[in-house]
Short mmCIF file of C-alpha atoms in Angstrom, two decimals:
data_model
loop_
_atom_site.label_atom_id
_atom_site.label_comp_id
_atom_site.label_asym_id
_atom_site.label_seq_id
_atom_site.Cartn_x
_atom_site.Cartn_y
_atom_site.Cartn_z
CA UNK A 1 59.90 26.77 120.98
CA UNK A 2 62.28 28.99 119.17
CA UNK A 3 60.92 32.16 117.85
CA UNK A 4 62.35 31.44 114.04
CA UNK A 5 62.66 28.48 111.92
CA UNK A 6 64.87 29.17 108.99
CA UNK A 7 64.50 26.23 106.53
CA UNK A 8 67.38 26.36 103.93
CA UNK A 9 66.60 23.77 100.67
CA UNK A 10 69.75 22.54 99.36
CA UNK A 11 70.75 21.24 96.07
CA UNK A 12 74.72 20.82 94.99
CA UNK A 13 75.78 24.43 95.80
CA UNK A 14 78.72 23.59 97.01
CA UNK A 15 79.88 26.70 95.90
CA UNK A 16 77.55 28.59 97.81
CA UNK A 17 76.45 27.42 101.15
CA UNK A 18 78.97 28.31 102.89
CA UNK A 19 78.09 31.70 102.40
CA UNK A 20 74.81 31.18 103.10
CA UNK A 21 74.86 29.76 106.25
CA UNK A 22 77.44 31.92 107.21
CA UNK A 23 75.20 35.21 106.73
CA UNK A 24 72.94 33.03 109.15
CA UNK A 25 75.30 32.47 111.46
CA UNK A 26 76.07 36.59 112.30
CA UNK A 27 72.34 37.29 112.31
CA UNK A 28 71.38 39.86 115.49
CA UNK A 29 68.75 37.51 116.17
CA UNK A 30 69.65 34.68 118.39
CA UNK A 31 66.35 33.16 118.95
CA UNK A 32 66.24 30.54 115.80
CA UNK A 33 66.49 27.42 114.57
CA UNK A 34 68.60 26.48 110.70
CA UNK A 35 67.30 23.90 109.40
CA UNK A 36 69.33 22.80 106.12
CA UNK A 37 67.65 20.03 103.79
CA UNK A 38 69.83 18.29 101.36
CA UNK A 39 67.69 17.61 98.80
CA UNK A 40 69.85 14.85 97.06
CA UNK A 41 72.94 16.24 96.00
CA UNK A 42 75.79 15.06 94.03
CA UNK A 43 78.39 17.38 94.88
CA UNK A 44 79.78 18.24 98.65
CA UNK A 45 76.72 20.12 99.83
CA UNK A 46 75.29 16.96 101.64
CA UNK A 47 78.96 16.84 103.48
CA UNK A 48 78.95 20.84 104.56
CA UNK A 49 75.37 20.37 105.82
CA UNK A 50 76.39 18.21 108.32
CA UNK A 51 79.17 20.15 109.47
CA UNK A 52 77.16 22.89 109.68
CA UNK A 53 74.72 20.32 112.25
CA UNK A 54 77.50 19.81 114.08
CA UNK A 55 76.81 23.41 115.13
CA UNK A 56 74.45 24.03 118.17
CA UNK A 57 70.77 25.52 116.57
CA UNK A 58 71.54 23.81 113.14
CA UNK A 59 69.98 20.46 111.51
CA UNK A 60 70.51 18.56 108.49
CA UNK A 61 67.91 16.53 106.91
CA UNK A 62 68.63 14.22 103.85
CA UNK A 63 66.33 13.26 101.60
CA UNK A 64 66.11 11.86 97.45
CA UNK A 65 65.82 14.75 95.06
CA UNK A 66 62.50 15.95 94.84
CA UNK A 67 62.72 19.78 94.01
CA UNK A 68 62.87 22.72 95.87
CA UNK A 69 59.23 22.49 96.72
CA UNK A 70 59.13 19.19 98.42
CA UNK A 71 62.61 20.17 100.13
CA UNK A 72 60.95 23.18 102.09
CA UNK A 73 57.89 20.99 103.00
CA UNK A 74 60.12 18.62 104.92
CA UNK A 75 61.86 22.07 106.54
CA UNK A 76 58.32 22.72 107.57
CA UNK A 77 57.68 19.32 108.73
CA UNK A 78 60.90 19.39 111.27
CA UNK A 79 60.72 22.83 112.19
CA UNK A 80 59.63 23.91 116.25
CA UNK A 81 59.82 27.67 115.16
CA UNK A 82 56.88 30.39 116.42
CA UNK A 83 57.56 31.59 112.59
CA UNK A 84 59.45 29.96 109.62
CA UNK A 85 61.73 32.02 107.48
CA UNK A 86 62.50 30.30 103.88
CA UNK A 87 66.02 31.11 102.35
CA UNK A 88 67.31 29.81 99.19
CA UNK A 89 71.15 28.17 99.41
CA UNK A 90 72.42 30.65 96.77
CA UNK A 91 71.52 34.05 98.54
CA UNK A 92 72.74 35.78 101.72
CA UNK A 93 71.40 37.87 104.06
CA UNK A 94 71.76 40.80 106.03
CA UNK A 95 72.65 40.74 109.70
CA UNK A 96 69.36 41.90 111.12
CA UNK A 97 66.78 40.64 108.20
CA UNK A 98 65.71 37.84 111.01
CA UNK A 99 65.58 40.91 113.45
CA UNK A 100 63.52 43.33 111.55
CA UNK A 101 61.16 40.44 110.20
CA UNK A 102 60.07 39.83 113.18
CA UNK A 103 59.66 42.79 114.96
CA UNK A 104 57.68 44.09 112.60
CA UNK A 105 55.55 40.68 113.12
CA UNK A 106 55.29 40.74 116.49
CA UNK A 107 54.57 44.37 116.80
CA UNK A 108 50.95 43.67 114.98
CA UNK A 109 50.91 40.17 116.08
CA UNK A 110 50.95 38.97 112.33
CA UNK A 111 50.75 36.26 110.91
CA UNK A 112 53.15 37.15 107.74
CA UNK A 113 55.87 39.41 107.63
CA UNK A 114 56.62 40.52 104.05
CA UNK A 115 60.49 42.19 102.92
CA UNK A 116 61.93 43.06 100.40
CA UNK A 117 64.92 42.40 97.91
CA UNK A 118 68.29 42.91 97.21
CA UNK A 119 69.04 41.87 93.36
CA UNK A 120 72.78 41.33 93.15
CA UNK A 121 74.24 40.66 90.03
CA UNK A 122 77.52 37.69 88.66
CA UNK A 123 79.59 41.63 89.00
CA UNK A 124 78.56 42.16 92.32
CA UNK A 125 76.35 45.08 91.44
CA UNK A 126 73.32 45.17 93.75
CA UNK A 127 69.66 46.57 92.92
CA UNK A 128 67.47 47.23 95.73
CA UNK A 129 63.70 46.33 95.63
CA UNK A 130 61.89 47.70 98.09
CA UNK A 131 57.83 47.27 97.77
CA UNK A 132 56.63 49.87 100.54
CA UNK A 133 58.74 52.76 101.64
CA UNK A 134 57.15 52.62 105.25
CA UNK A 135 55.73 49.71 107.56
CA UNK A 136 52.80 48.81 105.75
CA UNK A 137 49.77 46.58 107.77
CA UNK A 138 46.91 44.91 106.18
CA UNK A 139 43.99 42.93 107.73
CA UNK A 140 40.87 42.18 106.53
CA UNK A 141 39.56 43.56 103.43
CA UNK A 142 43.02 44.98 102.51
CA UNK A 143 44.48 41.76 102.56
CA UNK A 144 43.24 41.00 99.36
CA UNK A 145 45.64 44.17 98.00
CA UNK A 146 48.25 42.38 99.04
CA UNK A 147 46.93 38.88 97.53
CA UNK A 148 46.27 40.87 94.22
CA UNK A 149 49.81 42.69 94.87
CA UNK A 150 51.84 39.58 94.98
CA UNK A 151 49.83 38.20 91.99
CA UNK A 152 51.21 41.53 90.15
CA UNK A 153 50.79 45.08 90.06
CA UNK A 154 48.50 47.93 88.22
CA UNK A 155 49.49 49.00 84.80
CA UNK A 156 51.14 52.53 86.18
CA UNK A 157 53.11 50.59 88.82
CA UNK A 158 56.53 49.84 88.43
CA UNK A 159 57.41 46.20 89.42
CA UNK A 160 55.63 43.23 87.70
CA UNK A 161 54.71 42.24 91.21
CA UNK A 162 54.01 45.20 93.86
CA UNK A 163 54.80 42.97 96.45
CA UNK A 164 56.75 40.42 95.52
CA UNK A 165 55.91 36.88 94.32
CA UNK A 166 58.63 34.75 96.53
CA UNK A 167 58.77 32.85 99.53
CA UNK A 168 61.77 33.86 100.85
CA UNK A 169 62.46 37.20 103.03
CA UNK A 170 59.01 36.52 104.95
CA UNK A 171 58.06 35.03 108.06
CA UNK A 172 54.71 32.85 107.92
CA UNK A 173 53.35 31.98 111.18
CA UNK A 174 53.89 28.17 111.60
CA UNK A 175 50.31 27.62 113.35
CA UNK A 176 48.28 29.07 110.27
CA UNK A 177 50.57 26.80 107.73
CA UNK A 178 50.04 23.50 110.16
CA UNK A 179 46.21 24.01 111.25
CA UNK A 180 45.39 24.40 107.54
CA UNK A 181 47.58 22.04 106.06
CA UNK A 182 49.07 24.71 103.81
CA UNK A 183 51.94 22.69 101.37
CA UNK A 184 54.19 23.94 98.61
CA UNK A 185 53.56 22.16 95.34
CA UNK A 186 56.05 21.14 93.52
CA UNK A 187 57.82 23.55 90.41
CA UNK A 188 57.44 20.57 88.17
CA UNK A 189 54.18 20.39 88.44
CA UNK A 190 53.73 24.57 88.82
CA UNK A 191 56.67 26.46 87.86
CA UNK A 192 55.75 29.20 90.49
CA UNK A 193 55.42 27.29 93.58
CA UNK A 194 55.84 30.35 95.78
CA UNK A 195 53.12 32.47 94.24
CA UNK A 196 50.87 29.80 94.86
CA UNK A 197 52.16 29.17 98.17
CA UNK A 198 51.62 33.04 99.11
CA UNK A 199 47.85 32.97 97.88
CA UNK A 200 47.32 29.51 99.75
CA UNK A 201 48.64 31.47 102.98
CA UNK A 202 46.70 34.85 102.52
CA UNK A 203 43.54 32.90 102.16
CA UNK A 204 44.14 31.71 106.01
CA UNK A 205 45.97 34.50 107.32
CA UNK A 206 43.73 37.23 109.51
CA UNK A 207 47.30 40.20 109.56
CA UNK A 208 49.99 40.83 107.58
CA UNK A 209 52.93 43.69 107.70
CA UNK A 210 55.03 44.81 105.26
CA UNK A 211 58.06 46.46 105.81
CA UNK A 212 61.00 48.37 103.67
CA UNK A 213 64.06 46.40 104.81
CA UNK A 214 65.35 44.94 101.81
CA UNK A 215 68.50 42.72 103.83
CA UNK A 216 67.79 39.43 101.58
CA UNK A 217 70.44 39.40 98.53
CA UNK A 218 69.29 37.35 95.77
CA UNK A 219 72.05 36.51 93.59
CA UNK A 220 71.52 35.57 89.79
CA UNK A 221 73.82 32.71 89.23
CA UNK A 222 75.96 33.41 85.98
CA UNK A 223 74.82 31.16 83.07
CA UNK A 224 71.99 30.10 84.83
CA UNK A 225 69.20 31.57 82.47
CA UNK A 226 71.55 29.56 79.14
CA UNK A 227 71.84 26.49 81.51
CA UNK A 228 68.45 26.68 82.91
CA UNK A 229 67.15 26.92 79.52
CA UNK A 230 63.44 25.59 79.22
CA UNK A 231 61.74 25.31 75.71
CA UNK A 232 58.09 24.30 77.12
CA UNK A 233 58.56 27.80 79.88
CA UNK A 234 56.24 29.58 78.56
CA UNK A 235 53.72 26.94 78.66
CA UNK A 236 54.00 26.29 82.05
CA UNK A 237 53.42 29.80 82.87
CA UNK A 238 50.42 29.68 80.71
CA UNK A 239 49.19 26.95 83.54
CA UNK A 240 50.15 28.51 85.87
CA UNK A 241 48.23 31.76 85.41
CA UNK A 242 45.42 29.46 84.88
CA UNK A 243 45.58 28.30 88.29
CA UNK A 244 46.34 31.46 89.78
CA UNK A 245 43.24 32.63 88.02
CA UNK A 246 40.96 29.43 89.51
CA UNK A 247 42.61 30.30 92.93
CA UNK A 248 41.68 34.18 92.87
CA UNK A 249 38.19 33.21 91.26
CA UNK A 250 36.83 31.10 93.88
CA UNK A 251 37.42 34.31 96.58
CA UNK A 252 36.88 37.37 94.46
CA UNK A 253 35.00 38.87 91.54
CA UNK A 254 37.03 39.38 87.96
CA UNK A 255 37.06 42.91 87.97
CA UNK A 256 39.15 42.96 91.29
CA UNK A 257 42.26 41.04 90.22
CA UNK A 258 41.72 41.38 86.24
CA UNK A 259 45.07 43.90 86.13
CA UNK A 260 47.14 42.12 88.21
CA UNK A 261 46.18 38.49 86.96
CA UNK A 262 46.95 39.64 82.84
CA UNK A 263 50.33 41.74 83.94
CA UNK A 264 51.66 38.57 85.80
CA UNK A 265 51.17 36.41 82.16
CA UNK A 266 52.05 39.57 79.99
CA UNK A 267 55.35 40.16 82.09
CA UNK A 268 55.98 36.31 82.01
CA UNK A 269 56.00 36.24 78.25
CA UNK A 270 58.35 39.11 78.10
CA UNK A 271 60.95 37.22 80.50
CA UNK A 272 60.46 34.13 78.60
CA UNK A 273 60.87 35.56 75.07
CA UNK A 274 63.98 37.54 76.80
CA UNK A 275 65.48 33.91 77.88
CA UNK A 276 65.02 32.42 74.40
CA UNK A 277 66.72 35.11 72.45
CA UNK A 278 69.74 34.50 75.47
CA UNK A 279 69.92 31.18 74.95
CA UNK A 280 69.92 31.45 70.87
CA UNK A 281 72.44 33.89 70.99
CA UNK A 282 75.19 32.64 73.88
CA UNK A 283 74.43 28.90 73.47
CA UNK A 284 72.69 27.48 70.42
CA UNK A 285 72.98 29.40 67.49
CA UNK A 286 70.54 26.56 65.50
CA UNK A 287 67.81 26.98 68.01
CA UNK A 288 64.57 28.45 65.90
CA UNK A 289 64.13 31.53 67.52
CA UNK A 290 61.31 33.33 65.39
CA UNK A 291 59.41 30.27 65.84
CA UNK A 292 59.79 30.20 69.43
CA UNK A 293 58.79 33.27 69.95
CA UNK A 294 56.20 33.54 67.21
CA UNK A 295 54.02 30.66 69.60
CA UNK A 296 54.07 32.50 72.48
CA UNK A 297 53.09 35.79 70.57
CA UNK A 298 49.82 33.44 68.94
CA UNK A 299 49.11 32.20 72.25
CA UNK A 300 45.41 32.91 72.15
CA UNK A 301 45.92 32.96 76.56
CA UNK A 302 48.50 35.65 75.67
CA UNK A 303 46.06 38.01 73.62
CA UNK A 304 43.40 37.53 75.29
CA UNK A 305 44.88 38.95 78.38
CA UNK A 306 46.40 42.17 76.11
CA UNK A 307 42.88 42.61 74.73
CA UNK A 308 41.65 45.94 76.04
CA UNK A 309 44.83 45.72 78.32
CA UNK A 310 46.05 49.52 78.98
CA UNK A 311 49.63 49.02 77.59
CA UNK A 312 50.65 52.81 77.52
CA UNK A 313 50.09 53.27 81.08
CA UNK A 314 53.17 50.67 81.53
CA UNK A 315 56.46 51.81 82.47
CA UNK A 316 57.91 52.80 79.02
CA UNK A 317 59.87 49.70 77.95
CA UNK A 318 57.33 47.24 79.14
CA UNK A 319 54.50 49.67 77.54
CA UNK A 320 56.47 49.55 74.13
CA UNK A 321 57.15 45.52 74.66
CA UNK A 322 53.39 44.64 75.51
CA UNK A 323 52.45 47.11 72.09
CA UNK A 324 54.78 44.40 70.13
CA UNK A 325 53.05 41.20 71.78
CA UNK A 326 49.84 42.33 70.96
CA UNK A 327 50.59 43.20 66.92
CA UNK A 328 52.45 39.73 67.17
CA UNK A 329 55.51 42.20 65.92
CA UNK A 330 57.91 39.79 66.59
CA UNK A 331 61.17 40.72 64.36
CA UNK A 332 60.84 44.14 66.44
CA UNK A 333 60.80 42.50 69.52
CA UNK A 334 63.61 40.51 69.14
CA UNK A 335 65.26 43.71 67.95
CA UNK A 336 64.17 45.00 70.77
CA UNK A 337 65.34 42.22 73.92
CA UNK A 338 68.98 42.08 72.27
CA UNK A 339 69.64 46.31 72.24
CA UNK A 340 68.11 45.99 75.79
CA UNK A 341 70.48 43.01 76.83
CA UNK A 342 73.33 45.09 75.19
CA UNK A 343 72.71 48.26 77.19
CA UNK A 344 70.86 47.65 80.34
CA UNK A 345 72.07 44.09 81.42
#
């Protein structure tokens, strides 16, 4: 049994795998497993994954497209690994991420290993996102912090998410994902398949660490948010705080998560309106944009959870932002996202 299984989805990124698997490659940590799952491409992605297998410790797996989802389940379903270790096909890593992950793991024998981020930029510049500035554990009762901390973060706090809602730059301990049958769902049926993955995993897990290292670089692919454009987004993240909110009921009273649970939809309408107003303004000048984001300001889900919300104890910009949602101000905040995207993009 290797020590690591690092299950790579991938999805015409032709462009970028080779990078990828490279950063692999020079990891410190020799003990591991790649597993790389084409996940139907069109492009030469299927062709450099199995070159790559060619490689000893490194296996390609074809399958139809089913979304990125479905691809890491069947890097789950091949992987031999003590831990698994997901990494998207468009980031890089660090040399000793795989090294520090699991030290920290094996040093309090648990059973996830949480990092942190790297935000680089189409220029290159980089933005580190650290969520603890020491080793952090958690077991028992605490372990709902970090359930509530993934979920989001207290008004005063200054990430959306204290800890982080992906499923990448963590190690989950295969055992606890196989003896409970633990699956990702797939984004197009919940847009945030990790963040319900993470909750579905806490639920089973008995330790978790969290640690400073922030050696995962997650690169924002240029055009990506025009391209990627989704008119119905904010709708699925309507559903899926819904779920999140059934999930987090069934364990826990209101009061505990109430904060977290309305910051995660109140922070997902201000991306959303943010990616409208982009994708008016660099690719469809017709689009109705006061009408777009006029629904998701009337969402009644929306003001309900900014109803007795504490908005000024928000980082400024968000405070100011959540004080527009909830007068339905929405002139001002479009206003507001383009002198933002002009000076702090």
């Amino acid at each position: 049994m290797k020590k690591i299984s690092v299950v790579v989805p991938v999805c015409n990124v032709e462009n970028y795998l080779k990078r990828c698997v490279d950063s692999l490659l020079s990891q410190t940590f020799s003990d591991r497993e790649i597993i790389l799952v084409d996940d139907g491409s069109t492009d030469d992605s299927a062709a450099l994954c199995d070159s790559y297998a060619a490689l000893p410790g490194i296996r390609a797996i074809h399958q139809e497209n089913a979304g990125l989802g479905m691809a890491r389940n069947s890097g789950m379903d091949a992987a031999s690994g003590e831990y698994l270790l997901f990494i998207d096909s468009d980031d890089y890593v660090g040399p000793d991420l795989l090294d520090t992950l699991y030290n920290a793991a094996a040093q309090c024998d648990a059973d996830l290993a949480v990092g942190g981020l790297t935000l680089v930029s189409p220029d290159g510049k980089e933005r580190r996102n650290s969520y603890v500035e020491e080793i952090r554990f958690f077991s028992g009762n605490s372990l709902k912090e970090l359930a509530f901390g993934i979920v989001g973060s207290l008004p005063e706090e200054a990430l959306d998410s204290k800890y982080g809602m992906t499923a990448c730059a963590r190690l989950y301990r295969r055992s606890v994902i196989e003896e409970n049958g633990l699956r990702f769902v797939s984004e197009r049926e919940l847009i945030s398949e990790d963040l319900v993955f993470n909750l579905d995993f806490l639920r089973c897990a008995q330790r978790a660490v969290a640690i400073p290292d922030a050696a995962y670089f997650y690169c924002t692919n240029p055009g990506s948010l025009t391209k990627g454009h989704r008119a119905d987004r904010f709708q699925c993240d309507c559903k899926l705080y819904s779920a999140v909110e059934a999930l987090l009921s069934a364990d826990f009273e209101e009061q505990e998560y109430r904060l977290p649970l309305r910051r995660l939809l109140i922070s997902r309408a201000r991306f959303d309106m943010a990616q409208e107003v982009l994708y008016h303004d660099k690719a469809d000048r017709r689009y109705p944009l006061y009408q777009k984001l006029k629904e998701i300001a009337d969402n009644p889900l929306l003001q309900d959870a900014l109803e007795g919300y504490p908005w000024r104890k928000l980082p400024r910009m968000q405070g100011l932002f959540a004080w527009g949602l909830k007068g339905k101000r929405v002139r001002l905040l479009i206003l507001f996202i383009r002198l933002r995207q002009r000076f702090f993009s």
